[in-house]
CSV table of C-alpha atoms and ligand atoms in Angstrom, one decimal:
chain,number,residue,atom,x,y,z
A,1,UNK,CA,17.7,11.2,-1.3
A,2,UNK,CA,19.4,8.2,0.1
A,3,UNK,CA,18.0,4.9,-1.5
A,4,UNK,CA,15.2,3.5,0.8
A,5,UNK,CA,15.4,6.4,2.8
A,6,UNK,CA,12.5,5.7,5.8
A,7,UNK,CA,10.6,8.7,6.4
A,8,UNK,CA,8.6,6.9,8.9
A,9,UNK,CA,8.2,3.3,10.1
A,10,UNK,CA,5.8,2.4,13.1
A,11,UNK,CA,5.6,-1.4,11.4
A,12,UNK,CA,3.0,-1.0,9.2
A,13,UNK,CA,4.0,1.2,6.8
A,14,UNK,CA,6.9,2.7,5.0
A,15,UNK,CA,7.4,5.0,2.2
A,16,UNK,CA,10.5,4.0,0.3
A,17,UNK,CA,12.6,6.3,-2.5
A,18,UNK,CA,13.0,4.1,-5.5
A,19,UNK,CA,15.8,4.0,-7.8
A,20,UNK,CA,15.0,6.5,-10.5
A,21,UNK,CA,17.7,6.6,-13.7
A,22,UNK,CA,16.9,10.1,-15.4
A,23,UNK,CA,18.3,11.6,-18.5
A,24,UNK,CA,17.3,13.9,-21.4
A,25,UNK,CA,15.5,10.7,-22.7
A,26,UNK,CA,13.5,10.2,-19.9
A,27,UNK,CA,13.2,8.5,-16.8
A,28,UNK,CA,13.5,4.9,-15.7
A,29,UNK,CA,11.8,4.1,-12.0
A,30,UNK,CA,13.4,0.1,-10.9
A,31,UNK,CA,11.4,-2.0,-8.5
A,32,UNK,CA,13.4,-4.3,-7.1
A,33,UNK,CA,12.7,-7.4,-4.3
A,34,UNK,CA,15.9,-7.1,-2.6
A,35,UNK,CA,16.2,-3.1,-1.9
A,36,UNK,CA,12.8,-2.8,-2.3
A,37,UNK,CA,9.6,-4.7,-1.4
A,38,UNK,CA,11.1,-7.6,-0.1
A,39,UNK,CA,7.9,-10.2,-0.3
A,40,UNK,CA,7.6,-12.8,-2.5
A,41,UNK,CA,5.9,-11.5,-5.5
A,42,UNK,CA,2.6,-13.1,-6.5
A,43,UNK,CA,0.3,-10.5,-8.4
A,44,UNK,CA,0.3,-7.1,-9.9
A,45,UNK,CA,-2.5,-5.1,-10.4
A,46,UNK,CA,-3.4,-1.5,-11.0
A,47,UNK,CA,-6.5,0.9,-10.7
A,48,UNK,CA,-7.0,3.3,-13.2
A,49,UNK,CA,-9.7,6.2,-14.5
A,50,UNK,CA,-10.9,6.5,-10.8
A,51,UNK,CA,-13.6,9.1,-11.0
A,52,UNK,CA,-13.0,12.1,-8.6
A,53,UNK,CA,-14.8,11.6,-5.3
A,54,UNK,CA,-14.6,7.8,-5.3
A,55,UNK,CA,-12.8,6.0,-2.2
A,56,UNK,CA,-11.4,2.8,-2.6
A,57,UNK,CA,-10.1,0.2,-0.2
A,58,UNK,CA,-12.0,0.2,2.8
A,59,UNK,CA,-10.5,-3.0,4.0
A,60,UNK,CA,-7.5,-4.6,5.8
A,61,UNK,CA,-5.7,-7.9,4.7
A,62,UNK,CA,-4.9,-10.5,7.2
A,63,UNK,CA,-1.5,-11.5,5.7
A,64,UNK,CA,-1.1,-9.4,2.6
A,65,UNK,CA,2.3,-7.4,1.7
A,66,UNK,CA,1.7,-4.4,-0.6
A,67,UNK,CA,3.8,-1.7,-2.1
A,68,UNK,CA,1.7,0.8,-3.7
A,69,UNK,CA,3.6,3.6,-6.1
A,70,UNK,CA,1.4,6.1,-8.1
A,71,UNK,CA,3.0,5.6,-11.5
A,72,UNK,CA,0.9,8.5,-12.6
A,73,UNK,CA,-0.9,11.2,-10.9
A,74,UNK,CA,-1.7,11.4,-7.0
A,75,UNK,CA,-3.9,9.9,-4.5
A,76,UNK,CA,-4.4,10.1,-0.8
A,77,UNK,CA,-4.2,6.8,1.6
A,78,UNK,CA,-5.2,7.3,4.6
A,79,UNK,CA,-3.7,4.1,7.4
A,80,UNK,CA,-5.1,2.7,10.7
A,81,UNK,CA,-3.2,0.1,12.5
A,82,UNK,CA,-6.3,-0.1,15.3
A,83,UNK,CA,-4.2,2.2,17.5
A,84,UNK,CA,-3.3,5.5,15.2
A,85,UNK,CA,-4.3,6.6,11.8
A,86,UNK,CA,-2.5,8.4,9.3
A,87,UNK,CA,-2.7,10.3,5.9
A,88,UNK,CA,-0.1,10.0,3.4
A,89,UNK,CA,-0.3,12.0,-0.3
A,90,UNK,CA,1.5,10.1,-2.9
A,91,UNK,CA,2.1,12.2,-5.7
A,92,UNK,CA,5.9,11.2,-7.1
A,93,UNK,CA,6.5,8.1,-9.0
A,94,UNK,CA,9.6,6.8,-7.2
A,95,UNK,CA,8.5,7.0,-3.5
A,96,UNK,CA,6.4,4.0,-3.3
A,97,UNK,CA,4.3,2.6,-0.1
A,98,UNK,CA,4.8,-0.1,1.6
A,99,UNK,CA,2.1,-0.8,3.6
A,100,UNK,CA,1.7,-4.5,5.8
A,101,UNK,CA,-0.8,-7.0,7.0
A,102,UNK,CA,-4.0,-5.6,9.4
A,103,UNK,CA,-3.9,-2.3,8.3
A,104,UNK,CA,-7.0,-0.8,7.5
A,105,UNK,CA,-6.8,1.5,4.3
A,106,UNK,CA,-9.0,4.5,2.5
A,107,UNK,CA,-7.6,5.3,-1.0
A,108,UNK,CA,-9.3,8.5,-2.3
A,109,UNK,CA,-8.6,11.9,-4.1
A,110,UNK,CA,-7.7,10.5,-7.3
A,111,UNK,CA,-6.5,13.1,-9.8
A,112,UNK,CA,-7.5,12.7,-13.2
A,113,UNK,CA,-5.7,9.9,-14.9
A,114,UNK,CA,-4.0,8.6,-12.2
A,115,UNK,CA,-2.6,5.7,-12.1
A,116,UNK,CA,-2.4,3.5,-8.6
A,117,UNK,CA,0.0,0.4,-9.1
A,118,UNK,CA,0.2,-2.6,-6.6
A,119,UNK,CA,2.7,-5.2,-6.0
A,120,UNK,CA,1.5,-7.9,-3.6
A,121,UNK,CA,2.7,-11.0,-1.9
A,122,UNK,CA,-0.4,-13.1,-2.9
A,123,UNK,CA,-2.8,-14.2,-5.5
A,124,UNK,CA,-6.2,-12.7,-4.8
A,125,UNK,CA,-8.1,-14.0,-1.9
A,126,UNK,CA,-11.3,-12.7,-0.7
A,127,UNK,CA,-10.8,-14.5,2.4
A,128,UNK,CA,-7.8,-12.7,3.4
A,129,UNK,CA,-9.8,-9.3,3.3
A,130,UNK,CA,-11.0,-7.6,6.5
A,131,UNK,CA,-14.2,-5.5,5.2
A,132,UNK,CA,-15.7,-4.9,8.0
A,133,UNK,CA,-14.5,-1.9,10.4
A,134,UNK,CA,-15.6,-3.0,13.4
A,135,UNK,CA,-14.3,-6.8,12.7
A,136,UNK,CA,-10.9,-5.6,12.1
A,137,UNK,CA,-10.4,-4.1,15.5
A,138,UNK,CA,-11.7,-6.5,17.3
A,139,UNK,CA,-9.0,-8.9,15.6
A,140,UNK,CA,-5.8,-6.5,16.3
A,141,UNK,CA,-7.3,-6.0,19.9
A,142,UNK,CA,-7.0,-9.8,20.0
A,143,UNK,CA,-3.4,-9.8,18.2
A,144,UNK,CA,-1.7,-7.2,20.5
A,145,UNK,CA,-3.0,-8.9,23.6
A,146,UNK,CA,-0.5,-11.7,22.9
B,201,LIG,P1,-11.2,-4.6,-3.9
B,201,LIG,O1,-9.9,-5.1,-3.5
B,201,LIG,O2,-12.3,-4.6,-2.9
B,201,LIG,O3,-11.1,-3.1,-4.5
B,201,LIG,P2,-10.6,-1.7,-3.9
B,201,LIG,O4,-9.9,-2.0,-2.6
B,201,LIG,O5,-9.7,-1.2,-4.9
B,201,LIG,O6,-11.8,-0.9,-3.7
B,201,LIG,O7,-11.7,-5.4,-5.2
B,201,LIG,C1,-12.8,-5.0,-6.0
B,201,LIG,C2,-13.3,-6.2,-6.7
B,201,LIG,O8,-12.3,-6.7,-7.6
B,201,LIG,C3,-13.7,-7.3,-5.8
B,201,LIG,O9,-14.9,-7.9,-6.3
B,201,LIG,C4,-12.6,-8.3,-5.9
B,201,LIG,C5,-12.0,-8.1,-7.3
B,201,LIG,N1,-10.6,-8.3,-7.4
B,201,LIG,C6,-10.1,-9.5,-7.9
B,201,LIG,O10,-10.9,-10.3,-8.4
B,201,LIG,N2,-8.8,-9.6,-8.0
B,201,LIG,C7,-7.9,-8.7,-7.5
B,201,LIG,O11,-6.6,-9.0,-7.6
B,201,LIG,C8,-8.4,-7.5,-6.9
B,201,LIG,C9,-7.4,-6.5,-6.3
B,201,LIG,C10,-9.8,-7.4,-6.9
């Protein structure tokens, strides 16, 4: 596939094809801020042994960047900008998801032993998080009226 390919991109999300070298000694999967995730880089952090049935997330971010890729395993992540919601399986270790600021998020399905990674534009910051449903939408209604 075409490096960066966009399968989709209504301006809060895009799933991007990473550079993957492979050969009979294995694979190597590059991250990169220029083709890639094109934030500034502040923090990485990953969630691991996620039991089955658990959702995570549950939360939008006011000025956050992410690109999520699921170094191992699969997960489901399921989007809402406030005006259309979608579900996206990530299951291959080179198509990574970009998702931006105020959208809502639902991570869930965790296979065993997944592995969900995280690049982000920020240090953490509870008061960039959007935890309550009902809050968030009120705040994109009062975004897109402008
Ligand atoms: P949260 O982002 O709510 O988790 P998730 O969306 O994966 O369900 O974070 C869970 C807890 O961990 C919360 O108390 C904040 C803390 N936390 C940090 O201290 N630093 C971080 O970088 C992250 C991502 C979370």
């Amino acid at each position: 596939m075409e490096k960066n390919k966009m399968s989709k991109n209504k301006n809060y999300y895009e799933l991007l094809e990473l550079n993957k070298i492979k050969n009979e000694n294995g694979n190597i999967t590059i991250i990169e801020k220029s083709t890639d995730f094109k934030f500034n880089l502040n923090r990485v952090y990953f969630l691991s042994n996620v039991p089955s049935g658990i959702t995570r997330g549950g939360h939008a971010h006011k000025k956050l960047h992410q690109l999520i890729i699921p170094i191992n395993g699969s997960f489901d992540i399921k989007l809402d900008n406030g005006k259309e919601k979608k579900s996206i399986n990530l299951n291959n270790e080179s198509v990574g998801l970009r998702i931006y600021p105020m959208t809502w998020r639902e991570i869930s399905n965790f296979s065993p032993g997944s592995i969900c990674l995280v690049l982000a534009s920020e240090e953490y910051d509870e008061n960039d998080y959007i935890r309550k449903y009902d809050e968030f939408l009120e705040l994109i209604n009062n975004v897109n009226e402008f």
